[in-house]
PDB file of C-alpha atoms in Angstrom:
ATOM      1  CA  UNK A 759     -25.415 -17.830  -3.299  1.00 38.00           C
ATOM      2  CA  UNK A 760     -24.703 -14.087  -3.737  1.00 38.00           C
ATOM      3  CA  UNK A 761     -24.773 -13.628   0.031  1.00 40.00           C
ATOM      4  CA  UNK A 762     -22.342 -16.510   0.528  1.00 35.00           C
ATOM      5  CA  UNK A 763     -19.951 -15.083  -2.087  1.00 35.00           C
ATOM      6  CA  UNK A 764     -20.111 -11.626  -0.483  1.00 40.00           C
ATOM      7  CA  UNK A 765     -19.356 -13.076   2.941  1.00 36.00           C
ATOM      8  CA  UNK A 766     -16.401 -15.027   1.550  1.00 37.00           C
ATOM      9  CA  UNK A 767     -15.024 -11.900  -0.123  1.00 41.00           C
ATOM     10  CA  UNK A 768     -15.363  -9.874   3.071  1.00 42.00           C
ATOM     11  CA  UNK A 769     -13.670 -12.641   5.050  1.00 41.00           C
ATOM     12  CA  UNK A 770     -10.811 -12.735   2.566  1.00 42.00           C
ATOM     13  CA  UNK A 771     -10.277  -8.976   2.731  1.00 43.00           C
ATOM     14  CA  UNK A 772     -10.408  -9.057   6.534  1.00 42.00           C
ATOM     15  CA  UNK A 773      -7.792 -11.795   6.639  1.00 44.00           C
ATOM     16  CA  UNK A 774      -5.564  -9.940   4.180  1.00 66.00           C
ATOM     17  CA  UNK A 775      -5.667  -6.581   5.919  1.00 58.00           C
ATOM     18  CA  UNK A 776      -3.688  -6.295   9.115  1.00 53.00           C
ATOM     19  CA  UNK A 777      -0.919  -4.304  10.727  1.00 53.00           C
ATOM     20  CA  UNK A 778       2.655  -4.575   9.522  1.00 49.00           C
ATOM     21  CA  UNK A 779       3.848  -6.169  12.760  1.00 40.00           C
ATOM     22  CA  UNK A 780       1.698  -9.224  12.058  1.00 45.00           C
ATOM     23  CA  UNK A 781       2.746  -9.685   8.442  1.00 45.00           C
ATOM     24  CA  UNK A 782       6.127 -11.391   8.572  1.00 47.00           C
ATOM     25  CA  UNK A 783       4.531 -14.530   7.175  1.00 43.00           C
ATOM     26  CA  UNK A 784       2.730 -12.743   4.362  1.00 46.00           C
ATOM     27  CA  UNK A 785       6.011 -11.217   3.220  1.00 56.00           C
ATOM     28  CA  UNK A 786       7.146 -14.693   2.189  1.00 59.00           C
ATOM     29  CA  UNK A 787       5.058 -14.282  -0.973  1.00 77.00           C
ATOM     30  CA  UNK A 788       7.334 -13.810  -3.945  1.00 84.00           C
ATOM     31  CA  UNK A 789       6.484 -12.568  -7.412  1.00 90.00           C
ATOM     32  CA  UNK A 790       7.523 -14.774 -10.296  1.00 91.00           C
ATOM     33  CA  UNK A 791      10.594 -13.281 -11.988  1.00 92.00           C
ATOM     34  CA  UNK A 792       8.900 -13.052 -15.401  1.00 94.00           C
ATOM     35  CA  UNK A 793       5.772 -11.454 -13.945  1.00 94.00           C
ATOM     36  CA  UNK A 794       7.856  -8.972 -11.937  1.00 94.00           C
ATOM     37  CA  UNK A 795       9.675  -7.932 -15.091  1.00 95.00           C
ATOM     38  CA  UNK A 796       6.372  -7.398 -16.928  1.00 94.00           C
ATOM     39  CA  UNK A 797       5.090  -5.187 -14.101  1.00 95.00           C
ATOM     40  CA  UNK A 798       7.994  -2.734 -14.255  1.00 95.00           C
ATOM     41  CA  UNK A 799       6.989   0.765 -15.404  1.00 93.00           C
ATOM     42  CA  UNK A 800       4.318   3.438 -14.962  1.00 93.00           C
ATOM     43  CA  UNK A 801       0.671   2.356 -14.774  1.00 94.00           C
ATOM     44  CA  UNK A 802      -2.202   4.584 -15.929  1.00 94.00           C
ATOM     45  CA  UNK A 803      -5.906   4.546 -15.128  1.00 94.00           C
ATOM     46  CA  UNK A 804      -7.898   3.203 -18.092  1.00 94.00           C
ATOM     47  CA  UNK A 805     -10.624   5.842 -17.716  1.00 91.00           C
ATOM     48  CA  UNK A 806      -8.632   9.006 -17.011  1.00 90.00           C
ATOM     49  CA  UNK A 807      -5.176   8.174 -18.391  1.00 90.00           C
ATOM     50  CA  UNK A 808      -3.831   9.614 -15.100  1.00 89.00           C
ATOM     51  CA  UNK A 809      -0.714   7.918 -13.682  1.00 91.00           C
ATOM     52  CA  UNK A 810      -1.458   5.995 -10.480  1.00 91.00           C
ATOM     53  CA  UNK A 811       1.930   4.545  -9.661  1.00 92.00           C
ATOM     54  CA  UNK A 812       5.269   3.341 -10.949  1.00 93.00           C
ATOM     55  CA  UNK A 813       6.605  -0.136 -10.235  1.00 94.00           C
ATOM     56  CA  UNK A 814      10.360  -0.325  -9.848  1.00 93.00           C
ATOM     57  CA  UNK A 815      11.862  -3.503  -8.513  1.00 93.00           C
ATOM     58  CA  UNK A 816       9.526  -4.878  -5.857  1.00 93.00           C
ATOM     59  CA  UNK A 817       8.210  -1.436  -4.812  1.00 93.00           C
ATOM     60  CA  UNK A 818       5.274   0.746  -5.820  1.00 93.00           C
ATOM     61  CA  UNK A 819       5.857   4.507  -6.062  1.00 91.00           C
ATOM     62  CA  UNK A 820       2.611   6.487  -6.062  1.00 90.00           C
ATOM     63  CA  UNK A 821       2.054   9.616  -8.100  1.00 84.00           C
ATOM     64  CA  UNK A 822       1.122  11.667  -5.014  1.00 72.00           C
ATOM     65  CA  UNK A 823       3.748  13.775  -3.284  1.00 63.00           C
ATOM     66  CA  UNK A 824       2.821  13.048   0.337  1.00 75.00           C
ATOM     67  CA  UNK A 825       3.037   9.270   0.507  1.00 80.00           C
ATOM     68  CA  UNK A 826       5.804   6.711   0.769  1.00 87.00           C
ATOM     69  CA  UNK A 827       6.664   3.787  -1.537  1.00 90.00           C
ATOM     70  CA  UNK A 828       5.416   0.349  -0.571  1.00 91.00           C
ATOM     71  CA  UNK A 829       6.671  -3.146  -1.278  1.00 93.00           C
ATOM     72  CA  UNK A 830       4.376  -5.561  -3.081  1.00 94.00           C
ATOM     73  CA  UNK A 831       4.046  -9.129  -4.309  1.00 95.00           C
ATOM     74  CA  UNK A 832       1.799 -10.691  -6.962  1.00 94.00           C
ATOM     75  CA  UNK A 833       1.113 -14.257  -5.893  1.00 92.00           C
ATOM     76  CA  UNK A 834      -1.694 -16.715  -6.770  1.00 90.00           C
ATOM     77  CA  UNK A 835      -3.743 -14.035  -8.558  1.00 92.00           C
ATOM     78  CA  UNK A 836      -3.581 -11.719  -5.551  1.00 94.00           C
ATOM     79  CA  UNK A 837      -1.731  -8.416  -5.329  1.00 94.00           C
ATOM     80  CA  UNK A 838      -0.280  -7.936  -1.829  1.00 94.00           C
ATOM     81  CA  UNK A 839       0.786  -4.383  -0.887  1.00 93.00           C
ATOM     82  CA  UNK A 840       2.848  -4.042   2.290  1.00 92.00           C
ATOM     83  CA  UNK A 841       2.716  -0.754   4.181  1.00 89.00           C
ATOM     84  CA  UNK A 842       1.577   0.297   7.630  1.00 87.00           C
ATOM     85  CA  UNK A 843      -1.087  -2.278   6.863  1.00 87.00           C
ATOM     86  CA  UNK A 844      -0.924  -5.185   4.441  1.00 91.00           C
ATOM     87  CA  UNK A 845      -3.773  -5.091   1.928  1.00 93.00           C
ATOM     88  CA  UNK A 846      -4.515  -7.678  -0.762  1.00 92.00           C
ATOM     89  CA  UNK A 847      -6.362  -7.122  -4.023  1.00 95.00           C
ATOM     90  CA  UNK A 848      -7.803 -10.049  -6.036  1.00 96.00           C
ATOM     91  CA  UNK A 849      -6.535  -9.801  -9.623  1.00 96.00           C
ATOM     92  CA  UNK A 850      -9.384 -10.305 -12.112  1.00 95.00           C
ATOM     93  CA  UNK A 851      -7.313 -10.189 -15.288  1.00 95.00           C
ATOM     94  CA  UNK A 852      -3.710  -9.466 -16.197  1.00 95.00           C
ATOM     95  CA  UNK A 853      -1.658  -9.241 -19.363  1.00 94.00           C
ATOM     96  CA  UNK A 854       1.820  -7.918 -19.992  1.00 93.00           C
ATOM     97  CA  UNK A 855       0.413  -4.413 -20.522  1.00 94.00           C
ATOM     98  CA  UNK A 856      -2.759  -4.363 -18.385  1.00 96.00           C
ATOM     99  CA  UNK A 857      -4.038  -5.347 -14.969  1.00 96.00           C
ATOM    100  CA  UNK A 858      -7.518  -5.359 -13.414  1.00 97.00           C
ATOM    101  CA  UNK A 859      -7.994  -5.919  -9.683  1.00 96.00           C
ATOM    102  CA  UNK A 860     -10.659  -5.379  -7.006  1.00 95.00           C
ATOM    103  CA  UNK A 861     -10.288  -3.107  -3.984  1.00 92.00           C
ATOM    104  CA  UNK A 862     -11.508  -3.964  -0.460  1.00 88.00           C
ATOM    105  CA  UNK A 863     -14.353  -1.515  -1.111  1.00 86.00           C
ATOM    106  CA  UNK A 864     -15.518  -3.634  -4.052  1.00 88.00           C
ATOM    107  CA  UNK A 865     -14.402  -1.276  -6.824  1.00 90.00           C
ATOM    108  CA  UNK A 866     -12.597  -2.505  -9.928  1.00 94.00           C
ATOM    109  CA  UNK A 867      -9.310  -0.787 -10.784  1.00 95.00           C
ATOM    110  CA  UNK A 868      -8.338  -1.084 -14.457  1.00 96.00           C
ATOM    111  CA  UNK A 869      -4.829  -0.021 -15.437  1.00 96.00           C
ATOM    112  CA  UNK A 870      -2.575  -0.175 -18.478  1.00 96.00           C
ATOM    113  CA  UNK A 871       1.148   0.340 -18.760  1.00 95.00           C
ATOM    114  CA  UNK A 872       2.376   3.664 -20.116  1.00 92.00           C
ATOM    115  CA  UNK A 873       4.681   3.745 -23.114  1.00 86.00           C
ATOM    116  CA  UNK A 874       6.565   6.565 -21.360  1.00 75.00           C
ATOM    117  CA  UNK A 875       8.347   5.810 -18.106  1.00 65.00           C
ATOM    118  CA  UNK A 876       9.934   8.415 -15.832  1.00 53.00           C
ATOM    119  CA  UNK A 877       7.984  11.355 -17.276  1.00 47.00           C
ATOM    120  CA  UNK A 878       4.997  10.513 -15.081  1.00 52.00           C
ATOM    121  CA  UNK A 879       6.310   9.272 -11.741  1.00 52.00           C
ATOM    122  CA  UNK A 880       9.793   9.897 -10.403  1.00 52.00           C
ATOM    123  CA  UNK A 881      10.690   7.016  -8.102  1.00 50.00           C
ATOM    124  CA  UNK A 882      13.832   8.851  -6.983  1.00 52.00           C
ATOM    125  CA  UNK A 883      11.981  11.952  -5.843  1.00 52.00           C
ATOM    126  CA  UNK A 884      12.241  12.499  -2.111  1.00 52.00           C
ATOM    127  CA  UNK A 885       9.324  13.502   0.074  1.00 49.00           C
ATOM    128  CA  UNK A 886       9.999  17.061   1.203  1.00 51.00           C
ATOM    129  CA  UNK A 887       8.563  18.592   4.328  1.00 54.00           C
ATOM    130  CA  UNK A 888       6.096  21.395   3.527  1.00 57.00           C
ATOM    131  CA  UNK A 889       7.441  24.837   4.321  1.00 58.00           C
ATOM    132  CA  UNK A 890       5.794  25.920   7.568  1.00 73.00           C
ATOM    133  CA  UNK A 891       6.375  28.908   9.804  1.00 88.00           C
ATOM    134  CA  UNK A 892       6.617  28.879  13.574  1.00 91.00           C
ATOM    135  CA  UNK A 893       3.247  29.798  15.062  1.00 93.00           C
ATOM    136  CA  UNK A 894       3.402  32.039  18.136  1.00 96.00           C
ATOM    137  CA  UNK A 895       0.493  32.173  20.570  1.00 96.00           C
ATOM    138  CA  UNK A 896       0.328  34.228  23.765  1.00 95.00           C
ATOM    139  CA  UNK A 897      -2.213  35.042  26.447  1.00 96.00           C
ATOM    140  CA  UNK A 898      -2.243  37.436  29.396  1.00 96.00           C
ATOM    141  CA  UNK A 899      -3.842  36.249  32.649  1.00 96.00           C
ATOM    142  CA  UNK A 900      -4.211  38.282  35.842  1.00 95.00           C
ATOM    143  CA  UNK A 901      -3.886  36.647  39.253  1.00 95.00           C
ATOM    144  CA  UNK A 902      -3.957  38.577  42.542  1.00 94.00           C
ATOM    145  CA  UNK A 903      -3.312  41.827  40.775  1.00 93.00           C
ATOM    146  CA  UNK A 904      -0.311  40.519  38.840  1.00 94.00           C
ATOM    147  CA  UNK A 905      -0.151  40.042  35.060  1.00 96.00           C
ATOM    148  CA  UNK A 906       1.284  36.827  33.676  1.00 97.00           C
ATOM    149  CA  UNK A 907       1.979  36.304  29.975  1.00 97.00           C
ATOM    150  CA  UNK A 908       2.200  32.758  28.650  1.00 97.00           C
ATOM    151  CA  UNK A 909       3.650  31.894  25.255  1.00 97.00           C
ATOM    152  CA  UNK A 910       3.437  28.811  23.050  1.00 97.00           C
ATOM    153  CA  UNK A 911       5.697  28.507  19.997  1.00 97.00           C
ATOM    154  CA  UNK A 912       4.531  25.715  17.676  1.00 97.00           C
ATOM    155  CA  UNK A 913       7.675  24.632  15.828  1.00 96.00           C
ATOM    156  CA  UNK A 914       7.394  22.323  12.783  1.00 94.00           C
ATOM    157  CA  UNK A 915       9.919  19.476  12.703  1.00 94.00           C
ATOM    158  CA  UNK A 916      11.164  16.798  10.333  1.00 90.00           C
ATOM    159  CA  UNK A 917       9.682  14.048  12.529  1.00 93.00           C
ATOM    160  CA  UNK A 918       7.504  11.929  10.238  1.00 91.00           C
ATOM    161  CA  UNK A 919       4.197  10.361  11.218  1.00 92.00           C
ATOM    162  CA  UNK A 920       3.037   7.814   8.643  1.00 90.00           C
ATOM    163  CA  UNK A 921      -0.682   7.091   8.489  1.00 89.00           C
ATOM    164  CA  UNK A 922      -2.507   4.587   6.268  1.00 86.00           C
ATOM    165  CA  UNK A 923      -5.094   6.111   3.956  1.00 85.00           C
ATOM    166  CA  UNK A 924      -7.192   5.373   0.881  1.00 85.00           C
ATOM    167  CA  UNK A 925      -6.638   7.063  -2.480  1.00 84.00           C
ATOM    168  CA  UNK A 926      -9.466   8.224  -4.752  1.00 82.00           C
ATOM    169  CA  UNK A 927      -9.066   4.958  -6.655  1.00 83.00           C
ATOM    170  CA  UNK A 928      -9.523   2.911  -3.477  1.00 84.00           C
ATOM    171  CA  UNK A 929      -5.850   1.970  -3.116  1.00 87.00           C
ATOM    172  CA  UNK A 930      -4.135   1.745   0.244  1.00 86.00           C
ATOM    173  CA  UNK A 931      -1.480   4.460   0.573  1.00 90.00           C
ATOM    174  CA  UNK A 932       0.772   5.515   3.440  1.00 91.00           C
ATOM    175  CA  UNK A 933       0.569   9.283   3.861  1.00 90.00           C
ATOM    176  CA  UNK A 934       3.329  11.311   5.510  1.00 90.00           C
ATOM    177  CA  UNK A 935       2.678  14.043   8.074  1.00 92.00           C
ATOM    178  CA  UNK A 936       5.099  16.015  10.229  1.00 93.00           C
ATOM    179  CA  UNK A 937       5.018  16.453  13.989  1.00 96.00           C
ATOM    180  CA  UNK A 938       5.628  19.623  16.024  1.00 96.00           C
ATOM    181  CA  UNK A 939       7.676  20.514  19.072  1.00 97.00           C
ATOM    182  CA  UNK A 940       6.015  23.231  21.153  1.00 98.00           C
ATOM    183  CA  UNK A 941       8.034  25.577  23.354  1.00 98.00           C
ATOM    184  CA  UNK A 942       6.097  27.012  26.303  1.00 98.00           C
ATOM    185  CA  UNK A 943       7.170  29.817  28.625  1.00 97.00           C
ATOM    186  CA  UNK A 944       5.666  32.104  31.263  1.00 97.00           C
ATOM    187  CA  UNK A 945       6.732  35.688  32.006  1.00 97.00           C
ATOM    188  CA  UNK A 946       5.880  38.205  34.687  1.00 95.00           C
ATOM    189  CA  UNK A 947       6.911  41.483  33.175  1.00 91.00           C
ATOM    190  CA  UNK A 948      10.382  40.870  31.753  1.00 93.00           C
ATOM    191  CA  UNK A 949      11.152  38.067  34.220  1.00 95.00           C
ATOM    192  CA  UNK A 950      10.951  34.583  32.806  1.00 96.00           C
ATOM    193  CA  UNK A 951       9.344  32.230  35.299  1.00 96.00           C
ATOM    194  CA  UNK A 952       9.353  28.990  33.284  1.00 97.00           C
ATOM    195  CA  UNK A 953      10.256  27.581  29.851  1.00 97.00           C
ATOM    196  CA  UNK A 954      10.331  24.081  28.356  1.00 97.00           C
ATOM    197  CA  UNK A 955      10.050  22.198  25.049  1.00 98.00           C
ATOM    198  CA  UNK A 956       7.031  19.887  24.910  1.00 98.00           C
ATOM    199  CA  UNK A 957       7.208  16.811  22.683  1.00 97.00           C
ATOM    200  CA  UNK A 958       4.606  14.195  21.809  1.00 97.00           C
ATOM    201  CA  UNK A 959       6.354  11.204  23.509  1.00 96.00           C
ATOM    202  CA  UNK A 960       6.031  13.023  26.850  1.00 97.00           C
ATOM    203  CA  UNK A 961       2.324  12.069  26.886  1.00 97.00           C
ATOM    204  CA  UNK A 962       2.978   8.312  26.924  1.00 96.00           C
ATOM    205  CA  UNK A 963       0.656   6.570  29.349  1.00 94.00           C
ATOM    206  CA  UNK A 964      -2.023   9.270  29.150  1.00 95.00           C
ATOM    207  CA  UNK A 965      -3.461   8.245  25.770  1.00 95.00           C
ATOM    208  CA  UNK A 966      -3.495   4.834  24.036  1.00 95.00           C
ATOM    209  CA  UNK A 967      -0.100   3.931  22.571  1.00 95.00           C
ATOM    210  CA  UNK A 968      -1.539   3.354  19.091  1.00 92.00           C
ATOM    211  CA  UNK A 969      -3.060   6.826  19.078  1.00 94.00           C
ATOM    212  CA  UNK A 970       0.085   8.460  20.449  1.00 95.00           C
ATOM    213  CA  UNK A 971       2.322   6.856  17.823  1.00 92.00           C
ATOM    214  CA  UNK A 972       0.068   7.968  14.957  1.00 92.00           C
ATOM    215  CA  UNK A 973      -0.834  11.477  16.134  1.00 95.00           C
ATOM    216  CA  UNK A 974       0.825  14.878  16.040  1.00 96.00           C
ATOM    217  CA  UNK A 975       1.201  17.515  18.746  1.00 97.00           C
ATOM    218  CA  UNK A 976      -0.930  20.129  17.042  1.00 95.00           C
ATOM    219  CA  UNK A 977      -1.766  22.925  19.486  1.00 96.00           C
ATOM    220  CA  UNK A 978      -1.049  24.533  22.874  1.00 97.00           C
ATOM    221  CA  UNK A 979      -2.726  27.287  24.921  1.00 97.00           C
ATOM    222  CA  UNK A 980      -1.884  29.114  28.150  1.00 97.00           C
ATOM    223  CA  UNK A 981      -5.111  28.930  30.129  1.00 97.00           C
ATOM    224  CA  UNK A 982      -4.540  29.704  33.798  1.00 96.00           C
ATOM    225  CA  UNK A 983      -2.595  30.864  36.831  1.00 96.00           C
ATOM    226  CA  UNK A 984      -3.385  29.940  40.437  1.00 95.00           C
ATOM    227  CA  UNK A 985      -1.647  29.654  43.778  1.00 94.00           C
ATOM    228  CA  UNK A 986      -0.057  26.374  42.707  1.00 95.00           C
ATOM    229  CA  UNK A 987       1.448  27.571  39.427  1.00 96.00           C
ATOM    230  CA  UNK A 988       0.635  27.810  35.717  1.00 97.00           C
ATOM    231  CA  UNK A 989      -1.630  25.795  33.451  1.00 97.00           C
ATOM    232  CA  UNK A 990      -1.359  25.038  29.720  1.00 98.00           C
ATOM    233  CA  UNK A 991      -3.530  22.811  27.549  1.00 98.00           C
ATOM    234  CA  UNK A 992      -2.043  20.696  24.749  1.00 98.00           C
ATOM    235  CA  UNK A 993      -3.906  19.065  21.859  1.00 97.00           C
ATOM    236  CA  UNK A 994      -2.916  15.756  20.264  1.00 97.00           C
ATOM    237  CA  UNK A 995      -4.746  14.980  17.003  1.00 96.00           C
ATOM    238  CA  UNK A 996      -4.808  12.394  14.263  1.00 94.00           C
ATOM    239  CA  UNK A 997      -3.451  14.366  11.304  1.00 90.00           C
ATOM    240  CA  UNK A 998      -6.045  13.027   8.865  1.00 81.00           C
ATOM    241  CA  UNK A 999      -9.097  12.821  11.108  1.00 82.00           C
ATOM    242  CA  UNK A1000     -11.214  14.552  13.739  1.00 87.00           C
ATOM    243  CA  UNK A1001     -10.062  12.518  16.763  1.00 92.00           C
ATOM    244  CA  UNK A1002      -8.115  14.526  19.366  1.00 96.00           C
ATOM    245  CA  UNK A1003      -7.099  14.386  23.005  1.00 97.00           C
ATOM    246  CA  UNK A1004      -6.705  17.475  25.216  1.00 97.00           C
ATOM    247  CA  UNK A1005      -4.160  17.289  28.012  1.00 98.00           C
ATOM    248  CA  UNK A1006      -3.618  19.765  30.854  1.00 97.00           C
ATOM    249  CA  UNK A1007      -0.057  20.703  31.744  1.00 98.00           C
ATOM    250  CA  UNK A1008       0.474  21.876  35.346  1.00 97.00           C
ATOM    251  CA  UNK A1009       3.668  23.714  36.251  1.00 97.00           C
ATOM    252  CA  UNK A1010       4.190  24.278  39.966  1.00 96.00           C
ATOM    253  CA  UNK A1011       6.178  27.185  41.432  1.00 92.00           C
ATOM    254  CA  UNK A1012       9.263  24.973  41.668  1.00 94.00           C
ATOM    255  CA  UNK A1013       9.120  24.260  37.935  1.00 94.00           C
ATOM    256  CA  UNK A1014       7.852  20.686  38.193  1.00 96.00           C
ATOM    257  CA  UNK A1015       5.651  19.626  35.261  1.00 97.00           C
ATOM    258  CA  UNK A1016       2.742  17.172  35.500  1.00 97.00           C
ATOM    259  CA  UNK A1017       0.056  16.104  33.049  1.00 97.00           C
ATOM    260  CA  UNK A1018      -3.617  15.241  33.298  1.00 96.00           C
ATOM    261  CA  UNK A1019      -5.933  14.030  30.561  1.00 95.00           C
ATOM    262  CA  UNK A1020      -9.009  16.246  30.094  1.00 91.00           C
ATOM    263  CA  UNK A1021     -12.286  14.370  30.427  1.00 78.00           C
TER     264      UNK A1021
END
């Protein structure tokens, strides 16, 4: 019996967790007006008294500073949270001032409503891009007695990449990261031979679309000169994980740029 129950729970979580594009039907769930009113406010962890999120309207605003608000619905004793992925949490018990629900990992989250509202979580606070400096990298490579200097300027941008993650409490959150634009150039002495801005969408078709859309252009190195031109190597990485792709950039003597995925 325990095995059957576990399988049913896993099946339910699997059916409730999917990408946003497939969730138009699930968004038809609506929270009862009275229940929605009771949920408004800041919710604290029963064990630590730490604020986890604030509910305002039909949105959840998390206490963290690097994630985005998500819409939700409480329907048929299930809490649906809509983000990059839709995740549902079976509600074990709920009163006007408390709620207990299970996470997909099997943990029980127990919360109670704070008597103080905006002191804990500011739903109007905007997500600000971390202050980052431009990173300059350069290398000198000799070819046939000539010295070539290649530069890469890694420029932070305001381009957001939103990635689903899991909080310490086991809640699904959408974390915000920021992409880069990298300027590359090659000099021979004081003579500039080539320069161009490299952006992540330029690598479409070389890596899977899902990876490209959720990654950041994180690094660039000048690695070679030959009779055909100049070679750089770019790195695309998931901002919250170890998975990366390395891509070679080939610039011929006429300034034409081509790409090749490193194996």
